[in-house]
Every structure is written in C-alpha cells, then in structure tokens.
CSV table of C-alpha atoms in Angstrom, one decimal:
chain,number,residue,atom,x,y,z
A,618,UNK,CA,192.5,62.4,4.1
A,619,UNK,CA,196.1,62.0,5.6
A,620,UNK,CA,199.1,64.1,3.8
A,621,UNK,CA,200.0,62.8,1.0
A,622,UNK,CA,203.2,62.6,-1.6
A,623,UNK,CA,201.4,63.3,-4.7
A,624,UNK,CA,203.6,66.5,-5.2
A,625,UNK,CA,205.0,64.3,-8.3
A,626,UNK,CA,201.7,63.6,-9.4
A,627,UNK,CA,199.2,64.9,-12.4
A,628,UNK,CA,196.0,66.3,-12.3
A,629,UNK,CA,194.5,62.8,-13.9
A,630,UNK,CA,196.5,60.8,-10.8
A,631,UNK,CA,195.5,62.7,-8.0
A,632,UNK,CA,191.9,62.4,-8.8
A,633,UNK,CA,191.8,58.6,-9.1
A,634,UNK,CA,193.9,58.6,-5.9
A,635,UNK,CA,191.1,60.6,-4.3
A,636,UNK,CA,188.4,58.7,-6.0
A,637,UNK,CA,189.6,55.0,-4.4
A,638,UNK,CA,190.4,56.9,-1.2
A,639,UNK,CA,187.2,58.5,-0.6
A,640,UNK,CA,184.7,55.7,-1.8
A,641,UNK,CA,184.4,52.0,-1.4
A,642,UNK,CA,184.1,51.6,-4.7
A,643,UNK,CA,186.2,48.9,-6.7
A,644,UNK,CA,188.0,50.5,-8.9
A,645,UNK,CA,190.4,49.5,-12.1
A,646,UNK,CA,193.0,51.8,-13.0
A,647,UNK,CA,194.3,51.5,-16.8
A,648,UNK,CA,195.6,53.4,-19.2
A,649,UNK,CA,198.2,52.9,-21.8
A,650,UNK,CA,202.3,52.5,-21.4
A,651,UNK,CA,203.9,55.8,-19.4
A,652,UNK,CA,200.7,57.1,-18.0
A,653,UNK,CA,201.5,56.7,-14.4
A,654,UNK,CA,200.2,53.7,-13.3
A,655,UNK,CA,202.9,52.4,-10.8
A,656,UNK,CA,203.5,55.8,-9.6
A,657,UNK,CA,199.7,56.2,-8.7
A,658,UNK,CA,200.2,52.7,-7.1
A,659,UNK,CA,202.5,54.0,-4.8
A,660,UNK,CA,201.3,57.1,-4.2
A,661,UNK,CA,198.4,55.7,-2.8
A,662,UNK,CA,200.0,53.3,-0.4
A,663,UNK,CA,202.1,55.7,1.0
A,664,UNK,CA,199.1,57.8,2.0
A,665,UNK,CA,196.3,55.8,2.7
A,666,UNK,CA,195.4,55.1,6.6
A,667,UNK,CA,193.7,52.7,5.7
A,668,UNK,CA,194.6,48.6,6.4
A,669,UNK,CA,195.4,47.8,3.0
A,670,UNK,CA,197.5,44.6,1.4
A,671,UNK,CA,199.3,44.3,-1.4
A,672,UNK,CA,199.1,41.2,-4.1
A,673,UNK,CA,200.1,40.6,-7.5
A,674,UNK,CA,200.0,37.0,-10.0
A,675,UNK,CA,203.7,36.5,-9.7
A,676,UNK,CA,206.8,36.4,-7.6
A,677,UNK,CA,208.8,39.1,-9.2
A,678,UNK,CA,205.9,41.3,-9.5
A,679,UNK,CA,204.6,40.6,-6.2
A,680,UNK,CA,208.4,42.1,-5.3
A,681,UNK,CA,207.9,45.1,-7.5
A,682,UNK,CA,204.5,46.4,-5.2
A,683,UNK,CA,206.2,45.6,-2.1
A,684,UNK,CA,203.5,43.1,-1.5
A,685,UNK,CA,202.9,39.0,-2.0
A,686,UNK,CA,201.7,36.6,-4.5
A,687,UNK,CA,198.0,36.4,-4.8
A,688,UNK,CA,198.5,32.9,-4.6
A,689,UNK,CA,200.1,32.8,-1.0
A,690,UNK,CA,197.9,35.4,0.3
A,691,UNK,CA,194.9,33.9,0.0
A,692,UNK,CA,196.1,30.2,0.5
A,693,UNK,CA,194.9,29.4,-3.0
A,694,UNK,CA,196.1,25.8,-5.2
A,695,UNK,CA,197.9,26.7,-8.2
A,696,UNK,CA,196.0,25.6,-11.5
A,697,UNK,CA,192.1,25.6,-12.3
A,698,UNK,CA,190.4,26.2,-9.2
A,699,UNK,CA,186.7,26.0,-9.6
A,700,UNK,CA,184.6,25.1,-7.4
A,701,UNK,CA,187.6,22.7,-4.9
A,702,UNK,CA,186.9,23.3,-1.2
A,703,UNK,CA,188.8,25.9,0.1
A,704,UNK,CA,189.8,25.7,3.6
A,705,UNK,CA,189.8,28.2,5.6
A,706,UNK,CA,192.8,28.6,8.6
A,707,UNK,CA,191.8,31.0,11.2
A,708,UNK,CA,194.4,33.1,10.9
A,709,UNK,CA,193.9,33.5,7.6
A,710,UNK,CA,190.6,34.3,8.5
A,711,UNK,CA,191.7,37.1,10.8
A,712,UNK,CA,194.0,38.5,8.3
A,713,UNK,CA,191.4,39.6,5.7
A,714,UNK,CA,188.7,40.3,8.1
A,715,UNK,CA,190.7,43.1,8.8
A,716,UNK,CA,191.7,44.5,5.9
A,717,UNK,CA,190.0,47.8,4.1
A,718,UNK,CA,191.1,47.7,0.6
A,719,UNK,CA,193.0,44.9,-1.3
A,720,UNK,CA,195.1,46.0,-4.1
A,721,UNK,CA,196.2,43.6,-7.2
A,722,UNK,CA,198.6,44.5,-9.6
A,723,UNK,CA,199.1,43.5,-12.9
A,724,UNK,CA,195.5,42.5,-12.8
A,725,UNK,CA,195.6,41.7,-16.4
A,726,UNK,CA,197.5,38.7,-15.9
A,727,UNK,CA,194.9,37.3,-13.1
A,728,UNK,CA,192.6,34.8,-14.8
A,729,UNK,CA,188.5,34.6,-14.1
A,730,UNK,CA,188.6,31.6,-12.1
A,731,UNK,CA,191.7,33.1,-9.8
A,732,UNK,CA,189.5,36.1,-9.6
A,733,UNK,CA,186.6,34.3,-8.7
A,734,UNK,CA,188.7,32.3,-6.3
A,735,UNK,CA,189.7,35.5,-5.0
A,736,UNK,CA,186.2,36.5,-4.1
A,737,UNK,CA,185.0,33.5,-2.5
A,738,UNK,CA,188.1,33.2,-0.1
A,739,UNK,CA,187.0,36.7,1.0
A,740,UNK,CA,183.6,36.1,1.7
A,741,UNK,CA,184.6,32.7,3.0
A,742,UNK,CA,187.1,34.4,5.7
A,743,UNK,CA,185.4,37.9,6.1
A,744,UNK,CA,182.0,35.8,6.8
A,745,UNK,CA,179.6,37.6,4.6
A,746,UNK,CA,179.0,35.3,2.1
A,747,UNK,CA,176.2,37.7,0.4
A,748,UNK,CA,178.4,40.6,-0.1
A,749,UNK,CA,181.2,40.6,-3.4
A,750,UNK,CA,184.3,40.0,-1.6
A,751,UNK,CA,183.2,39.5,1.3
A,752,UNK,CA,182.6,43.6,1.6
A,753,UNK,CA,186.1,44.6,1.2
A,754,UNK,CA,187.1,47.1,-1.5
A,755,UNK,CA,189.4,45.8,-4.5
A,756,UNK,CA,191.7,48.4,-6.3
A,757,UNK,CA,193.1,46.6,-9.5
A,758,UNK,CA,195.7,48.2,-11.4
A,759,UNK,CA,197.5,47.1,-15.3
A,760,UNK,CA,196.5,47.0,-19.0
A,761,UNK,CA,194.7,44.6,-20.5
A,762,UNK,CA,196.8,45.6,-24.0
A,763,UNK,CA,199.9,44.7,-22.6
A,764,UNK,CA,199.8,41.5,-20.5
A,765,UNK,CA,197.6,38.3,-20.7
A,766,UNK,CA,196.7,35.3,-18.5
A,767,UNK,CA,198.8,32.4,-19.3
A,768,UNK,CA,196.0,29.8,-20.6
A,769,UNK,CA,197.0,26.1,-19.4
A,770,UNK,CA,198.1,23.5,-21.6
A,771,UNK,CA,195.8,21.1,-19.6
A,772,UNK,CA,192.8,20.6,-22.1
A,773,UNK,CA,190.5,20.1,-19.4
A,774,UNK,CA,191.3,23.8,-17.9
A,775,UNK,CA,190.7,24.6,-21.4
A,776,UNK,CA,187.6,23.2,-21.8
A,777,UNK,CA,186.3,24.1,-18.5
A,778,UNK,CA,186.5,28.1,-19.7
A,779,UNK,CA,184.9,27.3,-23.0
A,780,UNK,CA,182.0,25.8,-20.4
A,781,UNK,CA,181.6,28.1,-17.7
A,782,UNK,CA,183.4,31.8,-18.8
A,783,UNK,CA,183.7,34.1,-22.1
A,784,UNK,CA,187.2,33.9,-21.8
A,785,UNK,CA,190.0,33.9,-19.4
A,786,UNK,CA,189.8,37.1,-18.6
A,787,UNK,CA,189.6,38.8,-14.8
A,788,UNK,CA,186.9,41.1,-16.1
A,789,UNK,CA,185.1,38.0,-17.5
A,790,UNK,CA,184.8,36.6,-13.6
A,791,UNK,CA,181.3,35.9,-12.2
A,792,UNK,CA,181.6,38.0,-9.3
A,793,UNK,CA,181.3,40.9,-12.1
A,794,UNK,CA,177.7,39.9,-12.0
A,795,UNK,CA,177.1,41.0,-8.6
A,796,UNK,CA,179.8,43.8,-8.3
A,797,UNK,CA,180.3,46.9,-10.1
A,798,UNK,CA,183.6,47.8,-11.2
A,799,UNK,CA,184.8,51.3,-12.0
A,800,UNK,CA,186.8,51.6,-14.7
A,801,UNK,CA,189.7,54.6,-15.0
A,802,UNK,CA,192.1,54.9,-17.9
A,803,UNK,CA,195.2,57.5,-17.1
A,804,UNK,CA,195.0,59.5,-20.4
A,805,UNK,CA,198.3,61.8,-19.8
A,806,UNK,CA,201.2,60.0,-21.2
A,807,UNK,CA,204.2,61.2,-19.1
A,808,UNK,CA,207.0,58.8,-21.2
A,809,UNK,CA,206.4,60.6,-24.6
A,810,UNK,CA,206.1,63.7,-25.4
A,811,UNK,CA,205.7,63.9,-29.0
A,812,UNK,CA,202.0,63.9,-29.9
A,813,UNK,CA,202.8,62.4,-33.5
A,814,UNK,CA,204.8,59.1,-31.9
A,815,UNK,CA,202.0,58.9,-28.9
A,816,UNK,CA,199.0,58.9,-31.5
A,817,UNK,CA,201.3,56.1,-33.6
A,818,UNK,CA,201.6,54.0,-30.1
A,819,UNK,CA,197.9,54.4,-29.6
A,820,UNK,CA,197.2,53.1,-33.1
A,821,UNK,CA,199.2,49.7,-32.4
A,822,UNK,CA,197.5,49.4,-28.8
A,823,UNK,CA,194.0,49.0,-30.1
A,824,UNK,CA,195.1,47.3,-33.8
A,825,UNK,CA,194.6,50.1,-35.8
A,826,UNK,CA,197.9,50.7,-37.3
A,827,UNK,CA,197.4,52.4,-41.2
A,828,UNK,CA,199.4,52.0,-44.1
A,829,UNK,CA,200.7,55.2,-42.9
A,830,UNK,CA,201.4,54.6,-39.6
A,831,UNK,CA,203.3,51.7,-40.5
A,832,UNK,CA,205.6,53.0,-42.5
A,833,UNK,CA,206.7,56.0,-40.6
A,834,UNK,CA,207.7,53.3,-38.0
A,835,UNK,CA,209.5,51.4,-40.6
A,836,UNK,CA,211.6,54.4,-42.1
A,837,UNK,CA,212.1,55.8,-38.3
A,838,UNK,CA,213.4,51.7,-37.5
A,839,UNK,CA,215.4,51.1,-40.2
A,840,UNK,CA,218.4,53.5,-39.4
A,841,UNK,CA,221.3,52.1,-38.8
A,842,UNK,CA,221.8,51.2,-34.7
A,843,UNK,CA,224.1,52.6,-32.9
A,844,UNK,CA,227.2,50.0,-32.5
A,845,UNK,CA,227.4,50.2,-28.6
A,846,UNK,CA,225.1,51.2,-25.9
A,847,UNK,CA,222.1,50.1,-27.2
A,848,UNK,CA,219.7,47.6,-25.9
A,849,UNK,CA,218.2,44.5,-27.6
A,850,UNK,CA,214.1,43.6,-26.7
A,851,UNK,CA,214.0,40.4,-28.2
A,852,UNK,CA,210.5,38.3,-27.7
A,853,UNK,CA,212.2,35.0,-26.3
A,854,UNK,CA,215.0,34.5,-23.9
A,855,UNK,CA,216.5,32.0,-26.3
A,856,UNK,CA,217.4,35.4,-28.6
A,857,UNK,CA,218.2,37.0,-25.4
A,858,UNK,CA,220.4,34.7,-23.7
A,859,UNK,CA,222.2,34.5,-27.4
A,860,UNK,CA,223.1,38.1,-27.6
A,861,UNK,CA,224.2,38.6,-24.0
A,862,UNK,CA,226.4,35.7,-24.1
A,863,UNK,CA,228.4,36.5,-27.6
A,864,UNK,CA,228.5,39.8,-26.5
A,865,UNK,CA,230.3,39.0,-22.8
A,866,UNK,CA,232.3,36.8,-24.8
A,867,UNK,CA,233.9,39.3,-27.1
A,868,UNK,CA,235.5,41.1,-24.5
A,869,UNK,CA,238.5,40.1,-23.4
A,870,UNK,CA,239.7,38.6,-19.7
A,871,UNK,CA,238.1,36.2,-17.6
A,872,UNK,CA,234.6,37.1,-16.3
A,873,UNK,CA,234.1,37.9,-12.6
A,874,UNK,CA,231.1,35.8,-10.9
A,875,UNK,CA,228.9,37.1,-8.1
A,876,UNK,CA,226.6,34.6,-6.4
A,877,UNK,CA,223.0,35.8,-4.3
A,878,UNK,CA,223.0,35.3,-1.0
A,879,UNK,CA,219.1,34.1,-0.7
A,880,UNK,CA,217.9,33.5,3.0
A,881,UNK,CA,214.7,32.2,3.7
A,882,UNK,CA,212.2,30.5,1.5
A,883,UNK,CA,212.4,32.9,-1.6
A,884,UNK,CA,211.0,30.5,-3.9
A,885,UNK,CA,212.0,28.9,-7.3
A,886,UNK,CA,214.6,30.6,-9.8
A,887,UNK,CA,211.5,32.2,-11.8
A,888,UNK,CA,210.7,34.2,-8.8
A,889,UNK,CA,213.8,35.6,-8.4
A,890,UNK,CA,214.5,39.1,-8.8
A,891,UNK,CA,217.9,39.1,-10.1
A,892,UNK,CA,220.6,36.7,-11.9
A,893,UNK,CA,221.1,34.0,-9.4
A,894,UNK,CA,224.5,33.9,-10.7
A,895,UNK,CA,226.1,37.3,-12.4
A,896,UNK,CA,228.9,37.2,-14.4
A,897,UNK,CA,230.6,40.4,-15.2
A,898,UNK,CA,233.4,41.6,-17.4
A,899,UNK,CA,235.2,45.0,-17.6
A,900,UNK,CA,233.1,46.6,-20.7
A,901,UNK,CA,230.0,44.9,-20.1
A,902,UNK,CA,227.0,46.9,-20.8
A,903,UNK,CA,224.5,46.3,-17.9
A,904,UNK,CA,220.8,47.3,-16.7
A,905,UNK,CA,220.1,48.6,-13.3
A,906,UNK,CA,217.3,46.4,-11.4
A,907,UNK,CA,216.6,48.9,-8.7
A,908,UNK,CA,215.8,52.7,-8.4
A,909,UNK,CA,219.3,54.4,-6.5
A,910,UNK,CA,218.1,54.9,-2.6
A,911,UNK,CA,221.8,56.6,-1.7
A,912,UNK,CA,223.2,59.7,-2.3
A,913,UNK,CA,221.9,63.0,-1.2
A,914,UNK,CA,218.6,62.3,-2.2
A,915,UNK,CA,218.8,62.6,-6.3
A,916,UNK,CA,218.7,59.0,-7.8
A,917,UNK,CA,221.8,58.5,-9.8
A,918,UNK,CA,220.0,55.7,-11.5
A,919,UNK,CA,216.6,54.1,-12.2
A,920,UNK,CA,215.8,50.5,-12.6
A,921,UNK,CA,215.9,50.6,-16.3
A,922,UNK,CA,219.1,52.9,-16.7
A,923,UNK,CA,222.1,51.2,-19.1
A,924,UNK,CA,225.7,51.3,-17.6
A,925,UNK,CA,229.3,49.8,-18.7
A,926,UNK,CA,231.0,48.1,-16.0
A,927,UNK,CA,234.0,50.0,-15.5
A,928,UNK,CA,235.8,48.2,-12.6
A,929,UNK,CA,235.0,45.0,-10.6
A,930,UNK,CA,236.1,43.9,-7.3
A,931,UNK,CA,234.2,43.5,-3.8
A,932,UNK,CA,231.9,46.3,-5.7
A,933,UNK,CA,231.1,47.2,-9.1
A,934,UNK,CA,231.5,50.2,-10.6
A,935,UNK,CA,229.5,51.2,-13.5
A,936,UNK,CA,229.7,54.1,-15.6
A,937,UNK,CA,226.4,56.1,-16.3
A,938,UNK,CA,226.0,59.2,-18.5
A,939,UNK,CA,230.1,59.9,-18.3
A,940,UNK,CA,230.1,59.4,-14.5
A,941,UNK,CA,231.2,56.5,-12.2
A,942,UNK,CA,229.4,55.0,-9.5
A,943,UNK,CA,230.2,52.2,-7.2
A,944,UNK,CA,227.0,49.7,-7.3
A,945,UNK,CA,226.6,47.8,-4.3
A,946,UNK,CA,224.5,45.1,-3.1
A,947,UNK,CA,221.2,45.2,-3.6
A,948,UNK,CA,218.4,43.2,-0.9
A,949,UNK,CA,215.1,42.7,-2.2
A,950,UNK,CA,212.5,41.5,0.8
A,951,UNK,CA,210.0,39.4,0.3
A,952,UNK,CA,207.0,40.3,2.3
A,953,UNK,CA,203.7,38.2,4.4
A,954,UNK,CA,200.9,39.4,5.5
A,955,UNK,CA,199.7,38.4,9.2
A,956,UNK,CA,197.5,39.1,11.9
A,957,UNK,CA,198.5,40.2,15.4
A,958,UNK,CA,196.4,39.7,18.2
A,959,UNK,CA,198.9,41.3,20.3
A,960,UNK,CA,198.0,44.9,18.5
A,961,UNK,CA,194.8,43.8,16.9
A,962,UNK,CA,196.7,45.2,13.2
A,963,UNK,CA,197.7,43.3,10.4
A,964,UNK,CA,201.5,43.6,9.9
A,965,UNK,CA,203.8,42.9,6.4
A,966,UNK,CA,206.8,40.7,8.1
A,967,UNK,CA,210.4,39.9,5.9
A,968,UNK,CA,210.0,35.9,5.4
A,969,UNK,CA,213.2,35.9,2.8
A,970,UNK,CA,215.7,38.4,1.3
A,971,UNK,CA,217.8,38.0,-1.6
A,972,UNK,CA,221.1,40.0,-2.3
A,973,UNK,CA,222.3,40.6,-5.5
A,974,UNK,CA,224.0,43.3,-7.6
A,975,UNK,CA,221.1,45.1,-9.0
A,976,UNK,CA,222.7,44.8,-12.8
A,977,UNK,CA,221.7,42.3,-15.0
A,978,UNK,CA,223.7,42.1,-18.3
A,979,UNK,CA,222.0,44.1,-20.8
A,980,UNK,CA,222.7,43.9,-24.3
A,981,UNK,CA,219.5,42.3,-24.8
A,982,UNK,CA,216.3,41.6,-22.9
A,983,UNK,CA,213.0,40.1,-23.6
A,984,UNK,CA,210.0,42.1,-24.2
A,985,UNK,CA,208.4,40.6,-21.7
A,986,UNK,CA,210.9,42.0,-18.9
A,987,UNK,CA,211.2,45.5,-20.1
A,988,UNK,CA,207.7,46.2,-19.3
A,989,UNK,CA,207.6,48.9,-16.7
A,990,UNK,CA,211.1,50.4,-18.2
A,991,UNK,CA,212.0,53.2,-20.0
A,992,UNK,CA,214.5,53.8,-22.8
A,993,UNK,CA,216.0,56.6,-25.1
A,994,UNK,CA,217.0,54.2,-27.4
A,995,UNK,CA,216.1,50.5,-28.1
A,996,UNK,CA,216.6,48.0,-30.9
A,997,UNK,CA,213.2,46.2,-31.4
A,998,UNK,CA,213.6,42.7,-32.8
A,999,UNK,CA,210.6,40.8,-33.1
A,1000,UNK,CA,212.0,37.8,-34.5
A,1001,UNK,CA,210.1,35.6,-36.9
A,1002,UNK,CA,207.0,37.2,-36.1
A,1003,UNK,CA,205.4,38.5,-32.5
A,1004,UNK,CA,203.2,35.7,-31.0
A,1005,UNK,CA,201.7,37.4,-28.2
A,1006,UNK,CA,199.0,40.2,-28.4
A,1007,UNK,CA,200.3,43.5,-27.0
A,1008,UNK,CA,204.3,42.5,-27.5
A,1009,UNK,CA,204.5,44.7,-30.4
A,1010,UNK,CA,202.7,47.6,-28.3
A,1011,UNK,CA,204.9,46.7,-25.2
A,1012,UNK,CA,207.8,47.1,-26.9
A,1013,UNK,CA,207.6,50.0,-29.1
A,1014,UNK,CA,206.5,51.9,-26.0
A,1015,UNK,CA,209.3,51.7,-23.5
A,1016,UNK,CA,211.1,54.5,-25.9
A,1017,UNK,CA,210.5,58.1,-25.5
A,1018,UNK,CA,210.9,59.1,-28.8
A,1019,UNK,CA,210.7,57.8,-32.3
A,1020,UNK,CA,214.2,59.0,-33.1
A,1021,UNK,CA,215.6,56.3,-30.2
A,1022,UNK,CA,213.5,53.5,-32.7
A,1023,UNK,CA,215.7,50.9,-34.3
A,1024,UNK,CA,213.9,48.1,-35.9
A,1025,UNK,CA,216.0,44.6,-36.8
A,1026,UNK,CA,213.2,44.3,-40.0
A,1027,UNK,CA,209.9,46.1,-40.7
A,1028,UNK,CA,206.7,46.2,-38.7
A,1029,UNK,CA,204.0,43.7,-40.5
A,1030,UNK,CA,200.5,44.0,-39.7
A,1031,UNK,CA,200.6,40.3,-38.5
A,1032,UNK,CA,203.1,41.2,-35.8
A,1033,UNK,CA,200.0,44.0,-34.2
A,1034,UNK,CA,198.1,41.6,-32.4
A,1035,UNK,CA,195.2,42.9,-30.3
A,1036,UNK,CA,193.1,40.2,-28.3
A,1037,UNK,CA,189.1,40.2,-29.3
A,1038,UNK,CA,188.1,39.7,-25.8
A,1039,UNK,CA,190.2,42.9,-24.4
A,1040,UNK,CA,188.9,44.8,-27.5
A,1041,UNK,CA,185.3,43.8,-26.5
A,1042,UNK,CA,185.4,44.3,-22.8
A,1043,UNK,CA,187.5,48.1,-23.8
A,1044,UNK,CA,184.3,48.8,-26.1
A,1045,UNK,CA,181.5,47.8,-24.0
A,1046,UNK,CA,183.4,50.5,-21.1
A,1047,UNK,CA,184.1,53.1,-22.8
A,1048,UNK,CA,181.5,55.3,-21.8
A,1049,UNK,CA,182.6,54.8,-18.4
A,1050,UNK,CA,186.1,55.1,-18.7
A,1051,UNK,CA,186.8,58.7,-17.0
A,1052,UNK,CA,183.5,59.7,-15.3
A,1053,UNK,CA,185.2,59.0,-12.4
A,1054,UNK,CA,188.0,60.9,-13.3
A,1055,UNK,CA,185.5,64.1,-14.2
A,1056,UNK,CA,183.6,63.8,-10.6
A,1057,UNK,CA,186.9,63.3,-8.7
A,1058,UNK,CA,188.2,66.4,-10.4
C-alpha cells in the first residue's frame, strides 16, 4: 500500500482504511456524530492508487468530497427511475469501465431505486451484466440516524415503493440480494469527550432517551444563553432567515454587499456553496464555509468556526478567538469525471467555479446545514416540535460538551424521532458491525 496521511488518524480509522484498501469488498462506513467519518473519507483518497471517483446525492455535498453529483455521474433522470431505459454514451461507458472503487457519500440520503439505478448503469457500462455493479467495488460512507432520503410528493413514486421495496432506503435496494455489504461503525467519538454527554447522545440516536436522560438535558439547556456569540440551529430556514435578518438589522450603518462570481454551469441556487449575495455589516457574527489553506501551515479557522466582522472593504476582516484575520475570496470547483484516451486514465476536470467569501451570517442556521460542524456552544431550538427523525440527534451533537447546551424550551420525547426501518436494518447488522474492524486490526 502507498504512503499514506493517516498520522491524524485512530486506531478504529486506519483499520477500515486498510480493510477497503486491501479487499474488493463493498464496504459501508457508519458510526455516530464526531467519529471520523469525513476524515477517514479523505484519508483514503489521498492514499489510495487506485482509480477511484467520487459521488454524493447533492450539489453542495458533492462539493464537500471533492467529487460530483451521483446524478451527473452516471447520466441518471431525476425522480423514480425504475426500470426507464438507460442509455448508455460511450464515453460514459469508458469512464466507469475504468474505475476500481466508487465512493458515495452521504449514502443515507441515496434512495433504493437510485441505488439500484446505480448498479444497473454499472453493469450496463462496465458490460458484465451478471456481476453487482458491474464488478466494481462501492465504498459508502454516512448515518443512517442522521440524514434521510427525501420521499416524493408524487403518489405514484409513493406507491411504487410500497409495491416493489421495504422502504426507501439504500440498504433496502435489490442489488443487496446479490451483493454483500460490509458494515463498519467508527465507535471512537473524537467530538466529545465526556463519557456521561456521549452515552446521553447515544441514547437519542437509537430513541432511547430515559426520564433521566431527559432531564439532565433539560436542566443543562435551560441556562440562560449567552447574549452574543452564540449560534442559533433552528429546524427551518424560515426561523433561520428571521434571526439573521433582525439581527443584521440591529446594528447600525448600511450593509456592505458582495456578489459570487460563478463561471461555468454551477447549477441552481440550491447547489450553491455559499450566499449568492452576502451582506455584511461591521459587528456581524459570521460562520466560516471553508477550512483556512493559508498561513504557515496551522489553520486559523475551520469551516464551522464563528467570527465578528471587524472591518469590510475589498476584504473582510473577521475577528476569531481575540485575533484579526483578513478573509479573502474563497473558489469552490466543481468537478467531472472523464475518460482520456490520450493517457488511457480517467481524469476529474474544473467544469465551474464559484467565488465567494467563505462567511455566511451566523446568528442562526438550520439543523440541517450544521451537520458535519462542530461547536462549543449552540442554542438548540427545535421550534414547535422536530419533524424529521435524527434532527434532534443532529443537533445536540455538533457540541462538545453539555456545558455549551442551550435549549429555547425542553426536550419532549416526541421531538426524538428514530425511523423504524433504520432501527430494523441497524438490528438485523449488528452482529456484523466491527468484525471487519477486529480482522483489519
């Protein structure tokens, strides 16, 4: 095996990195929020020799992985697929006859039928219709617990699952049936390091959240916030959109607006990986979008890190931890696959770039967007009640400690929502989950 950059990684993450590297095996890496997953992604692409592409269900996470939607990849319609003819270009044909391993990320998201789909454009294109994707490996990395496939409004997509799949789920897909899939959960949680707040985060991951449980979140949440820099997660961007505004509002002078300069085809505004337009003010409390690449080498700032805008002009400068730093211009490339014939490799080419200030105001963000993030402190308002299953989970786990817990109202049972078919599919594996981790080892 090539040398690898796994200094920064565990024990756990270096044996699942030598488990998809030295078998053909598909493999799913999971494991609850902090555990490493990302880093493990990366780790692995920067050492592997072998041809590997990179996919994920959306734009913006598609950007994340340094890869491209799953949906452009493979040439796939948007919606319910089934059983539509796919056709099948020749070059895309070249493309994935040449390629070793394909990793998804944020598999959890991927529905059966787009999994499915998935399969049968690689046996379509790799021409060996008898082998599960088409006898390339599939590395799939995310948590079930945390993210779900959207289901469609359309009742016939609807009905269609009821008819032909258990659920929605990517590990409900046929091509399970003829493939097996190794299951890893990361158990080392590297976010939080006291045991007593980790066991209480485990407890709301899999729905088992006891009187007890509940109300040391509850007494931890219902201190009083801190009155500045302190972030929001709100479930919908309505209650996001509401704070950020009234708070840019409050501070005095004009804002100061800076507009992305977006070349190529980047797609719609939902793909995009910043504010399309960002308005500032002096005093604003901001998020940074991007992990700092300048310097001598030790990040000022992580994507995640809260700032106060401190001076705006061609740059902005934003205030971190009692320090200034002048923020630049961020460009986020979005990526293609192709197929050369001139060097027989498959290449990753820029098709668009978008530049942006990597800030986004940040009094308040949706649940939904912090995931990946960490924070020391957070606010936690779940409005009404949470409607998703895993929101809860997702956003009591972005902060490292119980003490940085600030709750707009009490935790109700009704708001820990944990769906059936993730707790069914987690059940029937969990014999599994770690062998691999044990032989690696």
């Amino acid at each position: 095996m090539p040398d690898r950059p796994d200094g920064r990684l565990a024990t756990e993450q270096r044996a699942v990195l030598e488990l998809i590297e030295s078998t053909r095996d598909h493999v799913f890496v999971t494991g609850r929020a902090g555990t490493g997953k990302s880093t493990l992604l990366q780790a692995f692409l920067e050492a592997t020799d072998r041809t590997v592409i990179v996919c994920a269900p959306t734009g913006v996470a598609a950007l994340n992985v340094g890869g491209q939607t799953i949906h452009s990849l493979f040439r796939l319609p948007i919606g319910l697929i089934a059983d539509q003819e796919l056709e099948s270009p020749p070059q895309l044909a070249r493309l994935l006859g040449e390629v070793d391993t394909i990793v998804i990320d944020e598999i959890s998201m991927v529905s059966a039928d787009l999994m499915d789909a998935i399969d049968r454009r690689l046996r379509q294109s790799r021409r060996r219709p008898h082998e599960p994707f088409g006898g390339a490996q599939v590395v799939l990395f995310g948590d079930p617990y945390q993210l779900a496939p959207v289901p469609g409004r359309d009742e016939g997509e609807r009905a269609y699952y009821a008819d032909h799949y258990r659920s929605m789920w990517f590990f409900d897909a046929k091509v399970w049936r003829e493939a097996d899939l190794r299951i890893v959960e990361l158990q080392t949680i590297h976010r939080q390091q006291d045991e007593a707040f980790r066991a209480m985060l485990s407890a709301v991951r899999h729905g088992e959240v006891t009187p007890e449980i509940g109300r040391a979140l509850n007494e931890a949440g219902a201190r009083p916030a801190p009155a500045e820099g302190i972030l929001t997660l709100a479930t919908t961007n309505a209650t996001v959109t509401r704070i950020n505004t009234d708070a840019l509002r409050r501070l005095p002078g004009a804002p100061k607006t800076a507009r992305a300069d977006i070349a190529g085809e980047f797609g719609g505004r939902g793909g995009y990986p910043a504010d399309e337009t960002l308005e500032l003010k002096i005093g604003a409390q901001v998020m940074f979008l991007r992990n700092d690449t300048g310097g001598d080498g030790t990040p000022r700032w992580v994507n995640g890190t809260l700032g106060t805008v401190e001076r705006i002009g061609k740059t902005v400068w934003v205030e971190v931890d009692g320090e200034n730093f002048e923020v630049l211009p961020a460009v986020w490339e979005k990526y293609r696959y192709t197929y050369s014939a001139a060097t027989k490799r498959v290449t990753k080419d820029v098709v668009a770039e978008f530049t942006q200030f990597p800030l986004r105001l940040a009094w308040a963000v949706t649940i939904h967007k912090s995931q990946g993030s960490t924070y020391d402190q957070a606010i936690v308002d779940l409005g009404p009640r949470a409607f998703a299953p895993g929101q809860a989970y997702v956003a009591l786990s972005r902060i490292r400690s119980i003490e940085g817990l600030y709750l707009t109202r009490g935790l109700r049972p009704s708001d820990v929502i944990v769906d059936e078919d993730v707790r069914r599919f987690m059940a029937e594996v969990e014999p599994v989950i770690g062998r691999a981790v044990e032989k690696a080892v």
